[in-house]
PDB file of C-alpha atoms in Angstrom:
ATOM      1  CA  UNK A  15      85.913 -45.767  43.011  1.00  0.00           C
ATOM      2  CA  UNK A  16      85.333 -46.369  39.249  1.00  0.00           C
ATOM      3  CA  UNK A  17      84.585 -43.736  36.753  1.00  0.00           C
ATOM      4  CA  UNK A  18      81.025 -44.835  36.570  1.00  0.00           C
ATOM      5  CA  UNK A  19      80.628 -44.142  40.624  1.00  0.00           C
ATOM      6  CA  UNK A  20      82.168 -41.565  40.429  1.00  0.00           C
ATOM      7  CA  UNK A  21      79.550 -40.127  37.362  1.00  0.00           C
ATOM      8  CA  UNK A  22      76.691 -41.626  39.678  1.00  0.00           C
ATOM      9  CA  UNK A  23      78.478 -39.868  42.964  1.00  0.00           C
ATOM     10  CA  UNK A  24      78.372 -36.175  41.312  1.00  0.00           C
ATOM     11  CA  UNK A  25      75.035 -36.663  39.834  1.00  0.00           C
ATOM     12  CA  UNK A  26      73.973 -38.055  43.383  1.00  0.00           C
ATOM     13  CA  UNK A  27      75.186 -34.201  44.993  1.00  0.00           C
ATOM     14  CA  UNK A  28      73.747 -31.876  42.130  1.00  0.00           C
ATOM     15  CA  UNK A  29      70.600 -33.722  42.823  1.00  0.00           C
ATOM     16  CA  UNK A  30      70.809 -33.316  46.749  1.00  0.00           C
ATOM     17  CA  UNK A  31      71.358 -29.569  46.214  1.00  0.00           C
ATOM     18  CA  UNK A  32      68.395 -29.340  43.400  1.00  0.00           C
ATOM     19  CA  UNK A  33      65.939 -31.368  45.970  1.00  0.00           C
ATOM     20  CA  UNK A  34      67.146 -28.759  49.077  1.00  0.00           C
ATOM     21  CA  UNK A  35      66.021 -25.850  46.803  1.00  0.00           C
ATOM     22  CA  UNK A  36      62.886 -26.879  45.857  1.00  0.00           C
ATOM     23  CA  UNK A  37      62.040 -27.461  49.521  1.00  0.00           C
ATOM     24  CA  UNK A  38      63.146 -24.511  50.607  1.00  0.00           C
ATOM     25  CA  UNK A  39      59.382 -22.114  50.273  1.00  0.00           C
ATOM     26  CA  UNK A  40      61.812 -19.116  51.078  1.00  0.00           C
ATOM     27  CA  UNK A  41      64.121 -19.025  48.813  1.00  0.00           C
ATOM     28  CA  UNK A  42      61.568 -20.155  46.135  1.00  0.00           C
ATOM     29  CA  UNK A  43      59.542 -16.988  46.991  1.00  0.00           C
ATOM     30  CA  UNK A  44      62.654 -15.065  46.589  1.00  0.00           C
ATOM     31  CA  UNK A  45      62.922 -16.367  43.229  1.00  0.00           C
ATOM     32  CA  UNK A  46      59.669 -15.726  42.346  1.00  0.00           C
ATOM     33  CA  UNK A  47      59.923 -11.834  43.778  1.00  0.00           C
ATOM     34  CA  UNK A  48      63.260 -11.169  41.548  1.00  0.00           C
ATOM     35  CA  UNK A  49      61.361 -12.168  38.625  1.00  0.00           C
ATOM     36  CA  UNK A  50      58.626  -9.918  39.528  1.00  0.00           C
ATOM     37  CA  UNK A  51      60.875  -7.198  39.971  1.00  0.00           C
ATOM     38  CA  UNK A  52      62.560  -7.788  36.796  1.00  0.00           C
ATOM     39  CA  UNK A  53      59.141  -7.895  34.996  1.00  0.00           C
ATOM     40  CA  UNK A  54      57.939  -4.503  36.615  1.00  0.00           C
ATOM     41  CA  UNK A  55      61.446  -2.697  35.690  1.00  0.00           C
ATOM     42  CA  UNK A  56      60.958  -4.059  31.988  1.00  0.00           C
ATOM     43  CA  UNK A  57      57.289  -3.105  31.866  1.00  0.00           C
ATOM     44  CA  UNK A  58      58.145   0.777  32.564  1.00  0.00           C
ATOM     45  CA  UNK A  59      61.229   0.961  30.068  1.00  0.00           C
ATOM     46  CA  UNK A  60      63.717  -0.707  32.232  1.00  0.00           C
ATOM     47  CA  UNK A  61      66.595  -2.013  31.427  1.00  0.00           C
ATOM     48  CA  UNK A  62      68.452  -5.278  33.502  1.00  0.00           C
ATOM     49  CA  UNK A  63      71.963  -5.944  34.294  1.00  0.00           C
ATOM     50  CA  UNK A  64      73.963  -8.800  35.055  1.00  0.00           C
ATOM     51  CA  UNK A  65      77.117  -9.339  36.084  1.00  0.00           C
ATOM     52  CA  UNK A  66      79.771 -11.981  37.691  1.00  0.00           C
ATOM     53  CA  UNK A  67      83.188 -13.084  37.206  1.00  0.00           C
ATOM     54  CA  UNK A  68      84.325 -16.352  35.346  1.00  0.00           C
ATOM     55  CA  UNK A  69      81.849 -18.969  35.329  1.00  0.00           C
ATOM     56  CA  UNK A  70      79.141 -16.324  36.989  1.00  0.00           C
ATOM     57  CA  UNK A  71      80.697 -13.875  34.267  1.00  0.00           C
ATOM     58  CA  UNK A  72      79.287 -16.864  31.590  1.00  0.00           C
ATOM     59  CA  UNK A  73      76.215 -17.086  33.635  1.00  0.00           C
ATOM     60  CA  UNK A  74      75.521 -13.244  33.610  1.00  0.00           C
ATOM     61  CA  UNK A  75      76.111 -13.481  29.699  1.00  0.00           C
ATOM     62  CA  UNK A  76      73.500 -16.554  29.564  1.00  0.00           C
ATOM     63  CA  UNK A  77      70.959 -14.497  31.392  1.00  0.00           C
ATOM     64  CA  UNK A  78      70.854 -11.719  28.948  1.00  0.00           C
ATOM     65  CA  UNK A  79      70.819 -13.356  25.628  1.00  0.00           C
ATOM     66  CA  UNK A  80      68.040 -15.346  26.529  1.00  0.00           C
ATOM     67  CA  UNK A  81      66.469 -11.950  27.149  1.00  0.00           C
ATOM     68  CA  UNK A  82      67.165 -10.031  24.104  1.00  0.00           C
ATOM     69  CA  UNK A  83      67.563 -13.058  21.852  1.00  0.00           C
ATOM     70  CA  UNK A  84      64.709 -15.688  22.301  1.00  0.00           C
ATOM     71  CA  UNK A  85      64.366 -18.517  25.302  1.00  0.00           C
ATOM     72  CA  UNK A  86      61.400 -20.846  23.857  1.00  0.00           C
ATOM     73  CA  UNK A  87      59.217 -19.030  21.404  1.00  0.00           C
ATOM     74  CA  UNK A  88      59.192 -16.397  19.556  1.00  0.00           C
ATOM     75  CA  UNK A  89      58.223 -12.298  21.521  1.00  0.00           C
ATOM     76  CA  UNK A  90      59.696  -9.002  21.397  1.00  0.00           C
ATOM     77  CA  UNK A  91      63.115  -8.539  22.738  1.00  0.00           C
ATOM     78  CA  UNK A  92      64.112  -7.236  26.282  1.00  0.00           C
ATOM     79  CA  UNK A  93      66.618  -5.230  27.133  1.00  0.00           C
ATOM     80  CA  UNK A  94      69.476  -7.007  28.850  1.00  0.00           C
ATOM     81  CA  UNK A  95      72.964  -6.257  29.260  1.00  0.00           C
ATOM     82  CA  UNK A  96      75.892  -8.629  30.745  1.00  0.00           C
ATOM     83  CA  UNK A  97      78.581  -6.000  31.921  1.00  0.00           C
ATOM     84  CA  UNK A  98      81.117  -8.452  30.304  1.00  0.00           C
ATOM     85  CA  UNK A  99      83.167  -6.184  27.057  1.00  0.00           C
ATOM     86  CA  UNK A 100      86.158  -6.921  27.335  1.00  0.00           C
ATOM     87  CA  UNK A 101      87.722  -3.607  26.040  1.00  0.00           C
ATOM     88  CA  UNK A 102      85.610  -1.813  28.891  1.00  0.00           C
ATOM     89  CA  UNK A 103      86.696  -4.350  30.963  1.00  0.00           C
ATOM     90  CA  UNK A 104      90.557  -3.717  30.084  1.00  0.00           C
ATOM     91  CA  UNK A 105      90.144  -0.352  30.259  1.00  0.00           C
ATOM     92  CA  UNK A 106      88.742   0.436  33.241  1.00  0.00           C
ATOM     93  CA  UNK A 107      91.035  -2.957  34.922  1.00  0.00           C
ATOM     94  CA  UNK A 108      94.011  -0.753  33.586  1.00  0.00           C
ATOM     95  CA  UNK A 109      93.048   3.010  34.552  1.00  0.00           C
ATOM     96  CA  UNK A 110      91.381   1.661  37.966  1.00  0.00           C
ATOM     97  CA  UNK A 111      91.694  -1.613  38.938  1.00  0.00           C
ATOM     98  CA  UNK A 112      89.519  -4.740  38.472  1.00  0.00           C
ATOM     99  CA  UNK A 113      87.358  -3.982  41.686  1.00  0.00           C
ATOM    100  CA  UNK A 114      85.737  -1.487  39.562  1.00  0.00           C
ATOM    101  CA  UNK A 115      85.034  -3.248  35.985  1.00  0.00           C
ATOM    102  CA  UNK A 116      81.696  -3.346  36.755  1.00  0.00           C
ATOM    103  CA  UNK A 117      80.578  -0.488  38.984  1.00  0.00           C
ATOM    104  CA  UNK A 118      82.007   2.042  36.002  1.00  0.00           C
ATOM    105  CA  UNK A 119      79.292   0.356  33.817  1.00  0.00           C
ATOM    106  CA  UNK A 120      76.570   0.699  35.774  1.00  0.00           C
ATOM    107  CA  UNK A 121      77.599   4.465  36.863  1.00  0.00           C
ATOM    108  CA  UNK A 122      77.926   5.354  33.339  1.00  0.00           C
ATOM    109  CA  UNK A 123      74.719   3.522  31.970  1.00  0.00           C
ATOM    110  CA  UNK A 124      72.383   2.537  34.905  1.00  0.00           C
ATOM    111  CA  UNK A 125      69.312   5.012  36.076  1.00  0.00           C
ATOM    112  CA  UNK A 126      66.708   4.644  38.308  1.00  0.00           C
ATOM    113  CA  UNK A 127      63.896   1.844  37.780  1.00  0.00           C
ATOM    114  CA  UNK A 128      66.660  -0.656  36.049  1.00  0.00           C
ATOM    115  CA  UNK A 129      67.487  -3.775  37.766  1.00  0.00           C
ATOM    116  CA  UNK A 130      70.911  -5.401  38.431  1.00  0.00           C
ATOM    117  CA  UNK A 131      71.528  -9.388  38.069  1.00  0.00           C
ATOM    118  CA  UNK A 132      74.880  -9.558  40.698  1.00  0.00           C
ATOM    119  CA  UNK A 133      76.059 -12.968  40.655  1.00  0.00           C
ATOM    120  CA  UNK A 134      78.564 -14.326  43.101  1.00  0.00           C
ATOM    121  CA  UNK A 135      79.134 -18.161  44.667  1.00  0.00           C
ATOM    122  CA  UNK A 136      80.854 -16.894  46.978  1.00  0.00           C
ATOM    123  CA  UNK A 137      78.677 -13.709  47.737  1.00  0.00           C
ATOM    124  CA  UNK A 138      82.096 -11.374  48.730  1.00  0.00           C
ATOM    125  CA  UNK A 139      83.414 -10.666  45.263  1.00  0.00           C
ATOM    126  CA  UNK A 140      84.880  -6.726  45.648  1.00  0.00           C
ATOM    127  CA  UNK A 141      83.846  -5.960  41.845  1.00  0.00           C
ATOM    128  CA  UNK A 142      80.056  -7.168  41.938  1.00  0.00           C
ATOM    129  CA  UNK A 143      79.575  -5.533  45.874  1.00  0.00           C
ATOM    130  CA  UNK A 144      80.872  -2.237  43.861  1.00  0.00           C
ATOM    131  CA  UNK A 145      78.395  -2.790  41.395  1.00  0.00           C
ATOM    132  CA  UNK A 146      75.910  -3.368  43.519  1.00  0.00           C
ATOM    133  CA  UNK A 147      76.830  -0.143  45.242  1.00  0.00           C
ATOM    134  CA  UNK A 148      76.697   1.933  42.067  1.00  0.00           C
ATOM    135  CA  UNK A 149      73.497   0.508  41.371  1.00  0.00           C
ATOM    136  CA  UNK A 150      72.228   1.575  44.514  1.00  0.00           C
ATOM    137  CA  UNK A 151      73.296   5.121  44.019  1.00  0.00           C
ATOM    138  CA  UNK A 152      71.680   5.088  40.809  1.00  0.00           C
ATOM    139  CA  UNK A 153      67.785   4.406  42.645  1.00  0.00           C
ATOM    140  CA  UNK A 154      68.206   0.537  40.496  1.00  0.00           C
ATOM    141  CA  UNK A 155      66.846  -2.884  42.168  1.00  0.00           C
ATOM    142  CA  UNK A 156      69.028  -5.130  43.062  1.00  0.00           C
ATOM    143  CA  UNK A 157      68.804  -8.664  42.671  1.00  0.00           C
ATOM    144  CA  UNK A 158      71.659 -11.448  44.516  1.00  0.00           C
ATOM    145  CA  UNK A 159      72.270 -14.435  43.288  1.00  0.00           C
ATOM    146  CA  UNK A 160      74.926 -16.436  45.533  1.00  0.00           C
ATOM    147  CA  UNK A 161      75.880 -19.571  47.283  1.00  0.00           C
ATOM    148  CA  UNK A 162      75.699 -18.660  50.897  1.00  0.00           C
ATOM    149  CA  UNK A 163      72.908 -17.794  53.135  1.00  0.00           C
ATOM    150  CA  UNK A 164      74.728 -14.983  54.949  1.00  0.00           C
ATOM    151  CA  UNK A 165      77.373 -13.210  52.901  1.00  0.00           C
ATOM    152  CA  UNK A 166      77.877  -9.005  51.742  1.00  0.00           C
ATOM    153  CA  UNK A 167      76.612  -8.968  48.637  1.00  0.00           C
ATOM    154  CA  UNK A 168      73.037 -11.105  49.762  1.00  0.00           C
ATOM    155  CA  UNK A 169      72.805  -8.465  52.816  1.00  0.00           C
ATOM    156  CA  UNK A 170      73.041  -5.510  50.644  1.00  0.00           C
ATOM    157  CA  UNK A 171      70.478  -6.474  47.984  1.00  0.00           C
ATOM    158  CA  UNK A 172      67.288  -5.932  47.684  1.00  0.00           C
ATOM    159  CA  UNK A 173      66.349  -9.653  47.045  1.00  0.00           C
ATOM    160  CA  UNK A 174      69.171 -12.186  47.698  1.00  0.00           C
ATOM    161  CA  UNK A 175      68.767 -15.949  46.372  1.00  0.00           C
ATOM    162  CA  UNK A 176      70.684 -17.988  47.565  1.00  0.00           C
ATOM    163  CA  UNK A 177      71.808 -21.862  46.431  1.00  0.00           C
ATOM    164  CA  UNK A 178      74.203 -23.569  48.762  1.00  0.00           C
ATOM    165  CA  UNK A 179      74.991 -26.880  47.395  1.00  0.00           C
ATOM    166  CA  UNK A 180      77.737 -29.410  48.049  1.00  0.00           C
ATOM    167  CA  UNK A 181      81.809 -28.208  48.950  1.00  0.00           C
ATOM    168  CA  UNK A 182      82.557 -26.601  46.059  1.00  0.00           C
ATOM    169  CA  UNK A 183      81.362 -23.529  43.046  1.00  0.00           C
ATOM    170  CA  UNK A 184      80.793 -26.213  40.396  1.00  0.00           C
ATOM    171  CA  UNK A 185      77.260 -27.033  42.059  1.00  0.00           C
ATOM    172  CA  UNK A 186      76.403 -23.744  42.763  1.00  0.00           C
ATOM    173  CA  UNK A 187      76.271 -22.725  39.778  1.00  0.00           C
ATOM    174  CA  UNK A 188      74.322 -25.952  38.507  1.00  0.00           C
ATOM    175  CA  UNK A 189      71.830 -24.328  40.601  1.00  0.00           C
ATOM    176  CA  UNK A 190      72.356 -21.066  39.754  1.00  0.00           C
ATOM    177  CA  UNK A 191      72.013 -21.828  36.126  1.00  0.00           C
ATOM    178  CA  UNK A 192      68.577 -23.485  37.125  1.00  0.00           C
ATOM    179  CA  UNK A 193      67.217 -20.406  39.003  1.00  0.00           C
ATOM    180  CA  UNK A 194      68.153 -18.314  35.753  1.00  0.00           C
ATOM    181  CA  UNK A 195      66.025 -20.371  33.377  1.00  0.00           C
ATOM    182  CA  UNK A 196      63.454 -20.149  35.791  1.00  0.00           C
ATOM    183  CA  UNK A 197      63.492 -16.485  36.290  1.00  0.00           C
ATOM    184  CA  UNK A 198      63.410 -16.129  32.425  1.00  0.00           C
ATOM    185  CA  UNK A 199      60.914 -18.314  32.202  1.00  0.00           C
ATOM    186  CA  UNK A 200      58.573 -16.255  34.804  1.00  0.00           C
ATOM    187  CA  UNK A 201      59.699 -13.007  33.195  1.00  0.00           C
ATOM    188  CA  UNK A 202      57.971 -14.483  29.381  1.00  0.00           C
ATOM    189  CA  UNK A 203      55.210 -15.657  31.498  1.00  0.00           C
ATOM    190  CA  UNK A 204      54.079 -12.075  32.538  1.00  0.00           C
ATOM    191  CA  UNK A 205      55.237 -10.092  29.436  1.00  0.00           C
ATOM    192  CA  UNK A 206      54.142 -12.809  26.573  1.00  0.00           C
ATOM    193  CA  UNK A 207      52.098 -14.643  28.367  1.00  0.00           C
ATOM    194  CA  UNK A 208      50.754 -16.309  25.108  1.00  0.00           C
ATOM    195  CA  UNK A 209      53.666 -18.285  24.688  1.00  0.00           C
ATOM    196  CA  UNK A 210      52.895 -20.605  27.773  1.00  0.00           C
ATOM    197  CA  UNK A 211      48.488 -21.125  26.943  1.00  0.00           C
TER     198      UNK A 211
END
């Protein structure tokens, strides 16, 4: 196989998994509830955070600069935070293992009405199903984003959105990077609202 069929090959897959999403009513209502949820949590004061390791870790990061930084037009900030500092990270690695880098953070700084972006392909990642956890205990919302239908993290959330798509993580997260655009995208659309007349 040449380089070009192999170019044509890959684009081929990511567009199989794009097309199975966008047929898939369930998952897009899914989609459309976490953004809800997100919008409600900012509305009252909330705050949301995201979280994931490596490429989901970049992802999580993504997610909330759009938020407090600007997507497409101008509008106040909202208040996002990737659990990704990497002295926090370091520490708490150090003192009490990676499984908790991310549960500390939301312990110490989640509170009831936030919202928690816990990103996984694989859906069984020990640190974001203790974040999750902590985020229950703290009366927060829960939102899944993962690669397989059935998996932990998806079962304990309170909306799970999931993207399964071709063998590997690579085109999961081509997906999940889609459904993150999107969900900022609906998020401006009910709190500025004038940038999309």
């Amino acid at each position: 196989m040449s380089g070009i069929q192999h170019i044509k090959s890959a684009l081929d897959d990511a567009r199989a998994g794009l097309e199975s999403l966008s047929r898939d009513e369930a998952k897009l209502t899914r989609v459309a509830e976490a953004a809800r949820t997100m919008s409600e949590s900012l509305k009252a004061k909330g705050r949301i955070f995201s979280c994931g390791n490596g490429g989901s870790m970049c992802d999580a990061m993504h997610f909330a600069e759009e938020l407090t930084g600007r997507y497409r037009k101008d509008r106040p900030a909202y208040a996002a935070v990737a659990i990704s500092d990497p002295s926090h990270i370091a520490c708490v690695g150090n003192d009490y293992g990676y499984d908790f880098v991310f549960s500390r953070y939301v312990e110490a700084h989640g509170r009831a009405g936030d919202v928690l972006l816990a990103i996984s392909t694989s859906g069984t990642s020990k640190n974001v199903i203790k974040a999750l956890e902590s985020a229950k205990a703290a009366g927060m919302k829960v939102i899944a984003l993962t690669g397989k239908d059935k998996c932990q993290l998806g079962d304990l959330a309170d909306v799970h959105i999931a993207t399964p798509a071709g063998q590997f993580a690579d085109r999961v997260q081509e997906l999940h990077i889609k459904v993150i655009h999107i969900l900022i995208e609906l998020i401006e659309r009910e709190l500025a609202p004038q940038n999309y007349k």
